Each structure stands twice: as structure tokens, then as C-alpha cells.
Short mmCIF file of N, CA and C in Angstrom, two decimals:
data_model
loop_
_atom_site.label_atom_id
_atom_site.label_comp_id
_atom_site.label_asym_id
_atom_site.label_seq_id
_atom_site.Cartn_x
_atom_site.Cartn_y
_atom_site.Cartn_z
N MET A 1388 148.78 98.72 105.04
CA MET A 1388 147.75 98.33 104.22
C MET A 1388 146.81 97.08 104.94
N ILE A 1389 147.97 96.22 105.49
CA ILE A 1389 146.88 95.01 106.30
C ILE A 1389 146.21 95.46 107.46
N LYS A 1390 146.51 96.92 108.10
CA LYS A 1390 145.98 97.36 109.26
C LYS A 1390 144.52 97.87 108.84
N TYR A 1391 144.30 97.91 107.56
CA TYR A 1391 143.15 98.71 107.23
C TYR A 1391 142.21 97.27 106.83
N LEU A 1392 142.56 96.23 106.84
CA LEU A 1392 141.67 95.35 106.37
C LEU A 1392 140.50 95.02 107.06
N PRO A 1393 140.40 95.08 108.50
CA PRO A 1393 139.72 94.83 109.25
C PRO A 1393 138.49 95.58 109.14
N TYR A 1394 138.85 96.95 108.75
CA TYR A 1394 137.82 98.09 108.32
C TYR A 1394 137.11 98.25 106.88
N CYS A 1395 138.07 97.13 106.20
CA CYS A 1395 137.40 96.99 104.68
C CYS A 1395 136.34 95.95 104.59
N VAL A 1396 136.71 94.79 105.54
CA VAL A 1396 135.80 93.92 105.81
C VAL A 1396 134.52 94.22 106.33
N LEU A 1397 134.79 95.02 107.73
CA LEU A 1397 133.43 95.53 108.24
C LEU A 1397 132.30 96.47 107.23
N LEU A 1398 133.35 97.11 106.15
CA LEU A 1398 132.46 97.98 105.45
C LEU A 1398 131.89 97.04 104.11
N LEU A 1399 132.31 96.26 103.81
CA LEU A 1399 131.95 95.22 102.67
C LEU A 1399 130.82 94.58 103.00
N LEU A 1400 130.90 94.04 104.41
CA LEU A 1400 129.63 93.51 105.25
C LEU A 1400 128.45 94.48 105.57
N PHE A 1401 128.86 95.33 105.93
CA PHE A 1401 127.84 96.52 106.13
C PHE A 1401 126.90 96.68 105.01
N CYS A 1402 127.83 96.93 103.87
CA CYS A 1402 127.13 97.04 102.39
C CYS A 1402 126.33 96.10 101.94
N ALA A 1403 126.88 95.11 102.13
CA ALA A 1403 126.35 93.54 101.60
C ALA A 1403 124.95 93.51 102.54
N CYS A 1404 124.40 93.78 103.63
CA CYS A 1404 123.51 93.76 104.30
C CYS A 1404 122.39 94.39 103.77
N ASP A 1405 122.55 95.54 103.07
CA ASP A 1405 121.79 96.72 102.49
C ASP A 1405 120.68 96.19 101.75
N GLN A 1406 120.73 94.84 100.96
CA GLN A 1406 120.11 94.78 100.01
C GLN A 1406 118.46 93.51 100.81
N PRO A 1407 117.54 93.81 100.21
CA PRO A 1407 116.34 93.04 100.77
C PRO A 1407 116.27 91.68 100.33
N TYR A 1408 117.46 91.12 99.88
CA TYR A 1408 117.77 89.88 99.28
C TYR A 1408 119.09 89.44 99.58
N ARG A 1409 119.16 88.19 99.65
CA ARG A 1409 120.17 87.62 99.59
C ARG A 1409 120.36 85.98 98.59
N LYS A 1410 121.66 86.16 97.96
CA LYS A 1410 121.86 84.78 96.97
C LYS A 1410 121.85 83.60 98.04
N ILE A 1411 121.46 82.44 97.60
CA ILE A 1411 121.69 81.31 98.61
C ILE A 1411 122.04 80.18 97.72
N ASN A 1412 122.74 79.25 98.28
CA ASN A 1412 123.38 78.19 97.62
C ASN A 1412 122.34 76.97 97.38
N ASP A 1413 122.63 75.71 96.68
CA ASP A 1413 121.83 74.75 96.49
C ASP A 1413 121.46 74.02 97.87
N ARG A 1414 122.37 73.94 98.94
CA ARG A 1414 121.82 73.19 100.04
C ARG A 1414 120.52 74.10 100.66
N GLU A 1415 120.78 75.55 100.80
CA GLU A 1415 119.55 76.28 101.15
C GLU A 1415 118.34 76.14 100.33
N MET A 1416 118.50 76.03 99.34
CA MET A 1416 117.58 75.96 97.97
C MET A 1416 116.60 74.77 98.71
N GLU A 1417 117.73 73.67 98.81
CA GLU A 1417 116.93 72.17 99.16
C GLU A 1417 115.88 72.13 100.26
N GLU A 1418 116.24 73.34 101.47
CA GLU A 1418 115.57 73.49 102.90
C GLU A 1418 114.34 73.96 102.58
N LEU A 1419 114.37 74.62 101.38
CA LEU A 1419 112.67 75.56 101.28
C LEU A 1419 111.90 74.73 100.38
N ALA A 1420 110.45 74.91 100.72
CA ALA A 1420 109.55 74.00 100.16
C ALA A 1420 108.85 75.22 99.42
N VAL A 1421 108.85 74.91 97.82
CA VAL A 1421 108.28 75.62 96.98
C VAL A 1421 106.80 75.45 97.15
N GLN A 1422 106.18 76.56 97.46
CA GLN A 1422 104.40 76.57 97.06
C GLN A 1422 103.82 76.98 96.09
N ASP A 1423 104.45 77.71 95.39
CA ASP A 1423 103.53 78.27 93.87
C ASP A 1423 104.90 78.86 93.30
N THR A 1424 104.69 78.58 91.78
CA THR A 1424 105.34 79.52 90.51
C THR A 1424 104.36 80.54 90.63
N LEU A 1425 105.32 81.84 90.59
CA LEU A 1425 104.36 83.00 90.13
C LEU A 1425 104.69 83.39 88.77
N VAL A 1426 105.98 83.54 88.47
CA VAL A 1426 106.10 84.03 87.08
C VAL A 1426 107.29 82.68 86.87
N SER A 1427 107.36 82.41 85.36
CA SER A 1427 108.51 81.36 84.65
C SER A 1427 108.23 81.74 83.26
N ASN A 1428 109.64 82.40 82.79
CA ASN A 1428 110.07 82.58 81.21
C ASN A 1428 111.40 81.96 81.10
N ALA A 1429 111.90 82.74 80.00
CA ALA A 1429 113.28 81.88 79.43
C ALA A 1429 114.62 82.30 80.38
N LYS A 1430 114.10 83.71 81.15
CA LYS A 1430 115.20 84.43 82.14
C LYS A 1430 115.15 84.00 83.46
N TRP A 1431 114.09 83.55 83.99
CA TRP A 1431 113.91 83.50 85.49
C TRP A 1431 112.66 82.57 85.75
N MET A 1432 112.74 82.17 87.02
CA MET A 1432 111.35 82.01 87.66
C MET A 1432 111.31 82.57 89.26
N VAL A 1433 110.04 82.82 89.46
CA VAL A 1433 109.93 83.51 90.55
C VAL A 1433 108.92 82.61 91.39
N LEU A 1434 109.30 81.90 92.55
CA LEU A 1434 108.61 81.02 93.49
C LEU A 1434 108.13 81.65 94.59
N GLN A 1435 107.26 81.21 95.37
CA GLN A 1435 107.01 81.37 96.94
C GLN A 1435 107.53 80.41 97.02
N ALA A 1436 108.44 80.18 98.37
CA ALA A 1436 108.80 79.20 99.08
C ALA A 1436 108.85 79.62 100.71
N GLY A 1437 108.64 78.54 101.30
CA GLY A 1437 108.58 78.61 102.61
C GLY A 1437 109.35 77.41 103.50
N GLU A 1438 109.23 77.46 105.16
CA GLU A 1438 110.12 76.39 105.60
C GLU A 1438 109.15 75.20 105.24
N SER A 1439 108.13 75.62 105.01
CA SER A 1439 107.32 73.67 104.70
C SER A 1439 105.99 74.25 103.54
N PRO A 1440 105.47 73.11 103.16
CA PRO A 1440 104.79 73.52 102.11
C PRO A 1440 103.48 74.31 102.95
N GLN A 1441 103.15 74.26 103.96
CA GLN A 1441 101.96 74.94 104.86
C GLN A 1441 102.55 76.14 105.40
N ASP A 1442 103.77 76.99 105.22
CA ASP A 1442 104.27 78.12 105.73
C ASP A 1442 103.23 79.07 105.16
N LYS A 1443 102.66 80.01 106.44
CA LYS A 1443 101.63 81.01 106.11
C LYS A 1443 102.45 82.26 105.72
N PHE A 1444 103.78 82.43 105.89
CA PHE A 1444 104.51 83.55 105.51
C PHE A 1444 105.78 83.04 104.56
N PRO A 1445 105.18 82.69 103.57
CA PRO A 1445 106.20 82.34 102.13
C PRO A 1445 107.00 83.84 102.19
N GLN A 1446 107.91 83.22 101.39
CA GLN A 1446 108.89 84.47 100.70
C GLN A 1446 109.26 84.39 99.29
N LEU A 1447 109.80 85.31 98.64
CA LEU A 1447 110.00 85.26 97.33
C LEU A 1447 111.01 84.52 96.98
N LEU A 1448 111.10 83.91 96.13
CA LEU A 1448 112.38 82.91 95.79
C LEU A 1448 112.69 83.00 94.08
N VAL A 1449 113.55 83.58 93.70
CA VAL A 1449 114.08 83.89 92.22
C VAL A 1449 115.14 83.34 92.06
N LYS A 1450 114.87 82.30 90.84
CA LYS A 1450 115.97 81.83 90.47
C LYS A 1450 116.36 82.23 88.83
N THR A 1451 117.65 82.52 88.48
CA THR A 1451 117.86 83.10 87.26
C THR A 1451 118.17 81.48 86.53
N LEU A 1452 117.74 81.75 85.45
CA LEU A 1452 118.07 80.16 84.73
C LEU A 1452 119.13 80.13 83.59
N GLN A 1453 119.72 81.59 83.13
CA GLN A 1453 120.93 81.37 82.46
C GLN A 1453 121.97 81.36 83.56
N SER A 1454 122.26 82.21 84.51
CA SER A 1454 123.17 82.05 85.36
C SER A 1454 123.19 81.13 86.57
N ASP A 1455 121.95 80.55 86.67
CA ASP A 1455 121.74 79.54 87.69
C ASP A 1455 121.84 79.91 89.27
N LYS A 1456 121.62 81.21 89.38
CA LYS A 1456 121.84 81.68 90.79
C LYS A 1456 120.05 81.82 91.51
N CYS A 1457 120.29 81.84 92.75
CA CYS A 1457 118.69 81.65 93.53
C CYS A 1457 119.01 82.98 94.55
N TYR A 1458 117.92 84.06 94.40
CA TYR A 1458 117.92 84.87 95.63
C TYR A 1458 116.88 84.70 96.54
N LEU A 1459 117.01 84.67 97.84
CA LEU A 1459 115.95 84.75 98.52
C LEU A 1459 115.33 86.24 99.42
N PHE A 1460 114.20 86.74 99.05
CA PHE A 1460 114.04 87.94 99.22
C PHE A 1460 113.02 88.13 100.75
N ASN A 1461 113.34 89.04 101.35
CA ASN A 1461 113.20 89.37 102.49
C ASN A 1461 111.35 89.47 102.80
N TYR A 1462 110.82 89.19 103.87
CA TYR A 1462 109.44 89.30 104.08
C TYR A 1462 108.48 90.45 103.78
N ASP A 1463 109.62 91.70 103.53
CA ASP A 1463 108.78 92.98 103.09
C ASP A 1463 108.89 93.12 101.94
N CYS A 1464 109.00 91.99 100.93
CA CYS A 1464 108.96 92.29 99.46
C CYS A 1464 107.58 91.11 98.92
N GLU A 1465 107.28 92.27 97.70
CA GLU A 1465 106.25 91.32 97.21
C GLU A 1465 106.51 91.45 95.68
N LEU A 1466 105.78 90.59 94.82
CA LEU A 1466 105.77 90.75 93.08
C LEU A 1466 104.77 91.84 92.87
N GLU A 1467 105.35 92.72 91.92
CA GLU A 1467 104.57 93.78 91.56
C GLU A 1467 104.08 93.34 90.02
N ASN A 1468 105.00 92.68 89.30
CA ASN A 1468 104.73 92.05 87.90
C ASN A 1468 105.56 91.10 87.46
N SER A 1469 105.83 90.73 86.33
CA SER A 1469 106.86 89.54 85.76
C SER A 1469 108.35 90.09 85.66
N LEU A 1470 108.20 91.27 85.78
CA LEU A 1470 109.75 92.15 85.92
C LEU A 1470 110.14 92.88 87.15
N THR A 1471 109.32 93.22 88.01
CA THR A 1471 109.46 93.93 89.23
C THR A 1471 109.19 93.56 90.86
N ILE A 1472 109.93 93.39 91.55
CA ILE A 1472 109.87 93.31 92.90
C ILE A 1472 109.27 94.38 93.71
N ARG A 1473 108.86 94.44 94.66
CA ARG A 1473 108.52 95.72 95.23
C ARG A 1473 109.11 95.53 96.90
N HIS A 1474 109.97 96.42 97.38
CA HIS A 1474 110.59 96.22 98.83
C HIS A 1474 109.99 97.50 99.63
N TYR A 1475 109.26 97.20 100.65
CA TYR A 1475 108.43 98.15 101.34
C TYR A 1475 109.24 98.55 102.39
N THR A 1476 109.70 99.76 102.32
CA THR A 1476 110.87 100.54 103.26
C THR A 1476 110.64 101.51 104.28
N LEU A 1477 109.06 101.78 104.52
CA LEU A 1477 108.76 102.35 105.46
C LEU A 1477 107.28 102.40 105.52
N GLU A 1478 106.71 101.51 106.86
CA GLU A 1478 105.39 101.73 107.22
C GLU A 1478 105.28 102.38 108.32
N LEU A 1479 104.34 103.39 108.23
CA LEU A 1479 103.99 104.19 109.18
C LEU A 1479 102.96 103.42 109.65
N ILE A 1480 103.10 103.56 111.15
CA ILE A 1480 102.28 102.79 112.31
C ILE A 1480 100.70 103.73 112.61
N LEU A 1481 99.93 103.02 112.35
CA LEU A 1481 98.68 103.93 113.07
C LEU A 1481 98.31 103.39 114.27
N GLY A 1482 97.56 104.37 114.77
CA GLY A 1482 96.95 104.12 116.13
C GLY A 1482 95.80 103.63 116.15
N PRO A 1483 94.98 103.19 117.32
CA PRO A 1483 93.51 102.34 117.16
C PRO A 1483 92.75 103.22 116.44
N GLU A 1484 92.90 104.59 116.47
CA GLU A 1484 91.64 105.01 115.78
C GLU A 1484 92.41 105.41 114.51
N GLU A 1485 91.74 104.84 113.06
CA GLU A 1485 92.05 104.79 112.24
C GLU A 1485 91.16 105.86 111.20
N LYS A 1486 90.51 106.99 111.77
CA LYS A 1486 89.56 108.01 111.06
C LYS A 1486 90.11 108.31 109.79
N ARG A 1487 91.23 108.82 109.92
CA ARG A 1487 91.70 109.55 108.71
C ARG A 1487 92.62 108.67 107.61
N ARG A 1488 92.43 107.43 107.89
CA ARG A 1488 92.88 106.44 106.75
C ARG A 1488 91.87 106.33 105.81
N LYS A 1489 92.02 107.00 104.83
CA LYS A 1489 91.09 106.93 103.45
C LYS A 1489 91.60 106.20 102.20
N ASN A 1490 91.74 105.03 102.34
CA ASN A 1490 92.56 104.50 101.29
C ASN A 1490 94.02 104.99 100.84
N GLY A 1491 94.59 105.02 102.12
CA GLY A 1491 96.16 105.71 102.33
C GLY A 1491 96.00 106.22 103.58
N ILE A 1492 97.23 106.80 103.68
CA ILE A 1492 97.71 107.31 104.80
C ILE A 1492 97.94 108.84 104.69
N TRP A 1493 97.52 109.86 105.59
CA TRP A 1493 97.77 111.22 105.71
C TRP A 1493 98.98 111.28 106.82
N MET A 1494 99.92 112.04 106.65
CA MET A 1494 101.20 112.39 107.70
C MET A 1494 101.47 113.84 107.37
N TYR A 1495 102.03 114.21 108.64
CA TYR A 1495 102.90 115.52 108.53
C TYR A 1495 104.12 115.20 108.82
N ALA A 1496 105.32 115.59 108.25
CA ALA A 1496 106.58 115.48 108.45
C ALA A 1496 107.38 116.34 108.45
N GLU A 1497 108.35 116.62 109.61
CA GLU A 1497 109.27 117.68 109.77
C GLU A 1497 110.36 117.26 109.65
N PHE A 1498 111.28 117.65 108.69
CA PHE A 1498 112.72 117.64 108.68
C PHE A 1498 113.42 118.49 109.26
N TYR A 1499 114.55 118.08 110.26
CA TYR A 1499 115.27 118.84 111.04
C TYR A 1499 116.74 118.29 110.82
N THR A 1500 117.45 119.43 111.05
CA THR A 1500 118.80 119.59 111.37
C THR A 1500 119.32 119.98 112.88
N GLU A 1501 119.82 119.27 113.47
CA GLU A 1501 120.23 119.99 115.03
C GLU A 1501 121.50 119.94 115.25
N GLY A 1502 122.25 120.70 115.99
CA GLY A 1502 123.81 120.66 116.41
C GLY A 1502 124.63 121.54 115.17
N THR A 1503 125.66 121.65 115.31
CA THR A 1503 126.63 122.31 114.33
C THR A 1503 127.80 121.35 114.16
N PHE A 1504 128.21 121.64 112.77
CA PHE A 1504 129.30 120.96 112.06
C PHE A 1504 130.51 120.61 112.94
N PRO A 1505 130.98 119.56 113.00
CA PRO A 1505 131.11 118.34 112.57
C PRO A 1505 129.71 117.74 113.38
N PHE A 1506 129.02 118.00 114.26
CA PHE A 1506 128.02 117.31 115.19
C PHE A 1506 126.73 117.52 114.37
N GLN A 1507 126.66 117.40 113.47
CA GLN A 1507 125.16 117.36 113.19
C GLN A 1507 124.23 116.09 113.06
N ASN A 1508 123.03 116.36 113.47
CA ASN A 1508 122.26 115.24 113.42
C ASN A 1508 120.67 115.58 112.44
N LYS A 1509 120.39 114.87 111.50
CA LYS A 1509 119.81 115.20 110.61
C LYS A 1509 118.60 113.86 110.63
N GLY A 1510 117.09 114.55 110.77
CA GLY A 1510 116.30 113.42 110.97
C GLY A 1510 114.70 113.75 110.63
N THR A 1511 113.92 113.23 110.94
CA THR A 1511 112.57 113.38 110.35
C THR A 1511 111.69 112.92 111.34
N ARG A 1512 110.74 114.12 111.86
CA ARG A 1512 109.72 113.49 113.10
C ARG A 1512 108.12 113.33 112.27
N PHE A 1513 107.42 112.43 112.50
CA PHE A 1513 106.59 112.23 112.10
C PHE A 1513 105.06 112.12 112.87
N ALA A 1514 104.15 112.61 112.41
CA ALA A 1514 102.75 112.69 112.83
C ALA A 1514 101.76 111.80 111.95
N VAL A 1515 101.53 110.68 112.27
CA VAL A 1515 100.82 109.76 111.70
C VAL A 1515 99.55 110.27 111.77
N ASP A 1516 98.69 110.03 110.54
CA ASP A 1516 97.03 110.34 110.82
C ASP A 1516 96.99 111.82 110.93
N SER A 1517 97.83 112.65 110.67
CA SER A 1517 97.31 114.06 110.76
C SER A 1517 97.10 114.55 109.12
N MET A 1518 96.29 115.62 109.18
CA MET A 1518 95.94 115.87 107.88
C MET A 1518 95.64 117.33 108.22
N PRO A 1519 95.36 117.84 106.63
CA PRO A 1519 95.46 119.41 106.99
C PRO A 1519 93.80 119.69 107.27
N LYS A 1520 93.31 120.97 108.31
CA LYS A 1520 91.87 120.73 108.49
C LYS A 1520 90.93 121.42 107.37
N SER A 1521 91.68 121.96 106.41
CA SER A 1521 91.20 122.75 105.23
C SER A 1521 90.87 121.58 104.07
N TRP A 1522 91.44 120.83 104.51
CA TRP A 1522 91.41 119.31 103.27
C TRP A 1522 89.49 118.74 103.08
N ASN A 1523 88.83 118.59 102.30
CA ASN A 1523 87.72 118.12 102.18
C ASN A 1523 87.09 117.74 100.79
N LYS A 1524 88.19 117.17 99.97
CA LYS A 1524 88.09 116.90 98.61
C LYS A 1524 88.70 115.22 99.01
N LYS A 1525 88.44 114.45 97.83
CA LYS A 1525 88.67 113.12 97.49
C LYS A 1525 90.05 112.73 97.57
N ASN A 1526 90.49 111.88 98.28
CA ASN A 1526 92.11 111.51 97.97
C ASN A 1526 92.23 111.06 96.79
N PRO A 1527 93.58 110.96 96.33
CA PRO A 1527 93.67 110.57 95.24
C PRO A 1527 94.32 109.03 95.40
N THR A 1528 93.96 108.19 94.41
CA THR A 1528 94.14 106.52 94.50
C THR A 1528 95.38 106.42 93.39
N ARG A 1529 95.89 107.25 92.64
CA ARG A 1529 96.96 106.70 91.99
C ARG A 1529 98.13 106.70 92.55
N GLU A 1530 99.22 105.68 92.11
CA GLU A 1530 100.35 105.39 92.93
C GLU A 1530 101.20 106.86 92.93
N GLY A 1531 101.84 106.98 94.19
CA GLY A 1531 102.75 108.17 94.14
C GLY A 1531 102.64 108.71 95.53
N MET A 1532 103.49 109.75 95.88
CA MET A 1532 103.26 110.65 97.08
C MET A 1532 102.98 112.20 96.73
N TYR A 1533 102.24 112.71 97.33
CA TYR A 1533 101.25 113.80 97.30
C TYR A 1533 102.08 114.70 98.41
N TYR A 1534 102.11 115.86 97.87
CA TYR A 1534 102.50 116.99 99.35
C TYR A 1534 101.18 118.12 99.07
N PHE A 1535 100.78 118.27 100.15
CA PHE A 1535 99.43 119.49 100.18
C PHE A 1535 100.28 120.91 100.31
N GLU A 1536 99.76 121.58 99.08
CA GLU A 1536 100.29 123.04 99.41
C GLU A 1536 99.23 123.99 98.44
N GLY A 1537 98.72 124.81 99.26
CA GLY A 1537 98.04 126.02 98.89
C GLY A 1537 96.47 125.21 98.38
N ASN A 1538 95.90 124.49 99.47
CA ASN A 1538 94.89 123.73 99.59
C ASN A 1538 94.64 122.69 98.60
N GLU A 1539 95.74 122.08 97.75
CA GLU A 1539 95.68 121.20 96.96
C GLU A 1539 96.81 120.17 97.29
N LEU A 1540 96.47 118.94 96.70
CA LEU A 1540 97.29 117.54 96.72
C LEU A 1540 98.06 117.79 95.28
N LYS A 1541 99.25 117.95 95.29
CA LYS A 1541 100.12 117.76 94.18
C LYS A 1541 100.96 116.71 94.15
N LEU A 1542 101.07 116.07 92.80
CA LEU A 1542 101.81 114.84 92.71
C LEU A 1542 103.31 115.10 93.10
N PHE A 1543 103.87 114.79 93.97
CA PHE A 1543 105.32 115.00 94.35
C PHE A 1543 106.51 114.55 93.72
N SER A 1544 106.17 113.09 93.86
CA SER A 1544 107.37 111.93 93.29
C SER A 1544 106.64 110.75 93.72
N GLU A 1545 107.70 110.07 92.87
CA GLU A 1545 107.15 108.00 93.33
C GLU A 1545 106.94 108.03 94.64
N GLN A 1546 106.58 106.95 94.87
CA GLN A 1546 106.21 106.59 96.11
C GLN A 1546 107.43 105.66 96.89
N SER A 1547 108.64 106.39 96.81
CA SER A 1547 109.84 105.64 97.42
C SER A 1547 110.30 106.30 98.84
N ASP A 1548 111.12 105.50 99.45
CA ASP A 1548 111.66 106.01 100.49
C ASP A 1548 112.68 106.93 99.98
N LYS A 1549 113.46 106.49 98.93
CA LYS A 1549 114.53 107.61 98.50
C LYS A 1549 114.34 108.85 98.31
N LYS A 1550 113.35 108.94 97.56
CA LYS A 1550 112.67 110.41 96.94
C LYS A 1550 112.05 111.00 98.18
N PHE A 1551 111.53 110.51 98.97
CA PHE A 1551 111.02 111.30 100.03
C PHE A 1551 112.22 111.70 101.00
N ASN A 1552 113.20 111.34 101.24
CA ASN A 1552 114.27 111.88 101.77
C ASN A 1552 115.15 112.63 101.21
N GLU A 1553 115.45 112.35 99.65
CA GLU A 1553 115.77 113.33 98.74
C GLU A 1553 115.41 114.68 98.97
N ALA A 1554 113.90 115.08 99.16
CA ALA A 1554 113.21 116.04 99.06
C ALA A 1554 113.51 116.71 100.20
N ARG A 1555 113.31 116.26 101.24
CA ARG A 1555 113.43 116.96 102.72
C ARG A 1555 112.61 118.45 102.74
N LYS A 1556 111.26 117.95 102.60
CA LYS A 1556 110.27 118.95 102.50
C LYS A 1556 109.32 118.86 103.36
N SER A 1557 109.08 119.90 104.41
CA SER A 1557 108.11 119.49 105.76
C SER A 1557 106.88 119.83 104.95
N GLY A 1558 105.91 119.08 105.85
CA GLY A 1558 104.67 119.28 105.46
C GLY A 1558 103.74 118.08 105.30
N PHE A 1559 102.35 118.38 105.05
CA PHE A 1559 101.54 117.33 104.87
C PHE A 1559 101.70 116.69 103.97
N TYR A 1560 101.68 115.17 104.15
CA TYR A 1560 102.01 114.46 102.61
C TYR A 1560 100.70 113.21 102.69
N PHE A 1561 100.09 112.79 101.31
CA PHE A 1561 99.59 111.54 101.44
C PHE A 1561 100.11 110.37 100.53
N ILE A 1562 99.88 109.28 101.11
CA ILE A 1562 100.33 108.24 100.55
C ILE A 1562 99.29 107.00 100.31
N PRO A 1563 98.86 107.14 98.90
CA PRO A 1563 97.67 106.43 98.80
C PRO A 1563 97.75 104.95 98.85
N ASN A 1564 96.75 104.24 98.88
CA ASN A 1564 96.80 102.53 98.63
C ASN A 1564 96.94 101.95 99.86
N ASN A 1565 97.96 101.57 100.09
CA ASN A 1565 98.50 100.71 101.76
C ASN A 1565 99.47 101.86 102.21
N GLY A 1566 99.50 102.87 101.93
CA GLY A 1566 100.23 104.13 102.47
C GLY A 1566 101.73 103.80 102.94
N LYS A 1567 102.40 102.88 102.05
CA LYS A 1567 103.57 102.39 102.28
C LYS A 1567 104.58 102.89 101.17
N LEU A 1568 105.88 103.39 101.47
CA LEU A 1568 106.62 103.75 100.73
C LEU A 1568 107.57 102.51 100.28
N PHE A 1569 108.12 102.41 99.17
CA PHE A 1569 108.85 101.22 98.72
C PHE A 1569 109.80 101.56 97.63
N ASP A 1570 110.87 100.75 97.39
CA ASP A 1570 111.74 100.87 96.48
C ASP A 1570 111.55 99.57 95.44
N ARG A 1571 111.71 99.89 94.05
CA ARG A 1571 111.18 99.02 93.31
C ARG A 1571 112.78 98.15 92.95
N ILE A 1572 112.80 96.64 92.50
CA ILE A 1572 113.95 95.90 92.32
C ILE A 1572 113.72 95.16 90.93
N TYR A 1573 114.43 95.47 89.90
CA TYR A 1573 114.07 94.99 88.89
C TYR A 1573 114.77 93.91 88.14
N LEU A 1574 114.15 92.62 88.01
CA LEU A 1574 114.75 91.50 87.92
C LEU A 1574 115.75 91.35 86.96
N ASN A 1575 115.95 92.43 86.12
CA ASN A 1575 116.91 92.24 84.76
C ASN A 1575 118.07 92.79 85.62
N GLY A 1576 117.89 93.04 86.51
CA GLY A 1576 119.27 93.84 87.47
C GLY A 1576 119.97 92.93 88.71
N LEU A 1577 119.71 91.69 88.80
CA LEU A 1577 119.93 90.35 89.86
C LEU A 1577 121.23 89.92 89.28
N ASP A 1578 121.47 89.56 88.10
CA ASP A 1578 122.74 89.12 87.37
C ASP A 1578 123.78 89.78 87.35
#
């Protein structure tokens, strides 16, 4: 039993790093400079905090008022509304010629599996700024992930990395607005 303890500790550390936020203690909280209060209600406060009051890249800080816990979010998180924080998971890098970026990003994704069991390797190849030659319509602006099929863009799923990887469907995609995939973190689930 004891010989497996180091593996269990490593597994716990690996799983703990999977969240885009971390719980901070009172000492760490005191080291932050609060710049702005974004949300304040009976359950929590969402603050913008940085290393100094002039920090140009502040982070979100959530303080739960009932349990008195504080959570510091990564830089790739932003407040969506008073209940939800967006964690951007996949940002597709565009080249210097962003001709095809029209209120979003077109891309071609090819899902592949290489090798044989038990040595299989699964992955995705991306061609960003790739769009179908036959597309000449207006791009959608409604949030979501769109799949090109039959000369139409069909709302495929929510705009999340998880849904994109679950589908494993090769082809052209359009991701509107800022062209990023994200996951939602609901503040009710922090405690």
C-alpha cells in the first residue's frame, strides 16, 4: 500500500493543476492589489486584482462570502456575467495575413489516429484561415461552433474545447466572435 503512495500523490497533483484557478490563503490575498469590484452579492464578490494598482494584466479574484474562500483565476479567464466565468482553452493563432478572419475564424480540422493498439496516438491537425472555396454567404455571429456541410454552416455545438474534441469530426469549422473555444465555470460550483 505504501509503495503506491508516491503515485497517488503525483496523480492528485496532476489533477489539481487541471483547474484554471487556485484557492489562495489570506497572506496571498493581502499581496494582491484590488483594482475593481465587478460583482458583489450575498454569495460572492468578483474582483479584478493584480500585483499593483497599476497592473495592466489583472486577474479575476472570487471571494465566497459564505465559506470565506478566495479563488484566483488564470489570465485566460474573463467574467461573462454575474454567475459565469469563461476559461479560454484553445486560441488558434493566425498568420500575418488575416484576410479570412471575418468576425471569427475559419479552420480546417483533421482528426487522426496513428499506430496500432496499444500504441495508438490520437490528435488533431489544424489549418487555420482555411475556408471552403464555395462559401460566399455571411458568417454567423451567434455563439457556437459551426460545421460546414452541404454548402451550409450548421450549428454544431457549444463553443467549447470539450465538445470539439468529443465530436472528432474532420472538416471545415467556423468559430464566431473572437474565434476562441472556451469552457464555462459557474460560480455556484466553486464551494
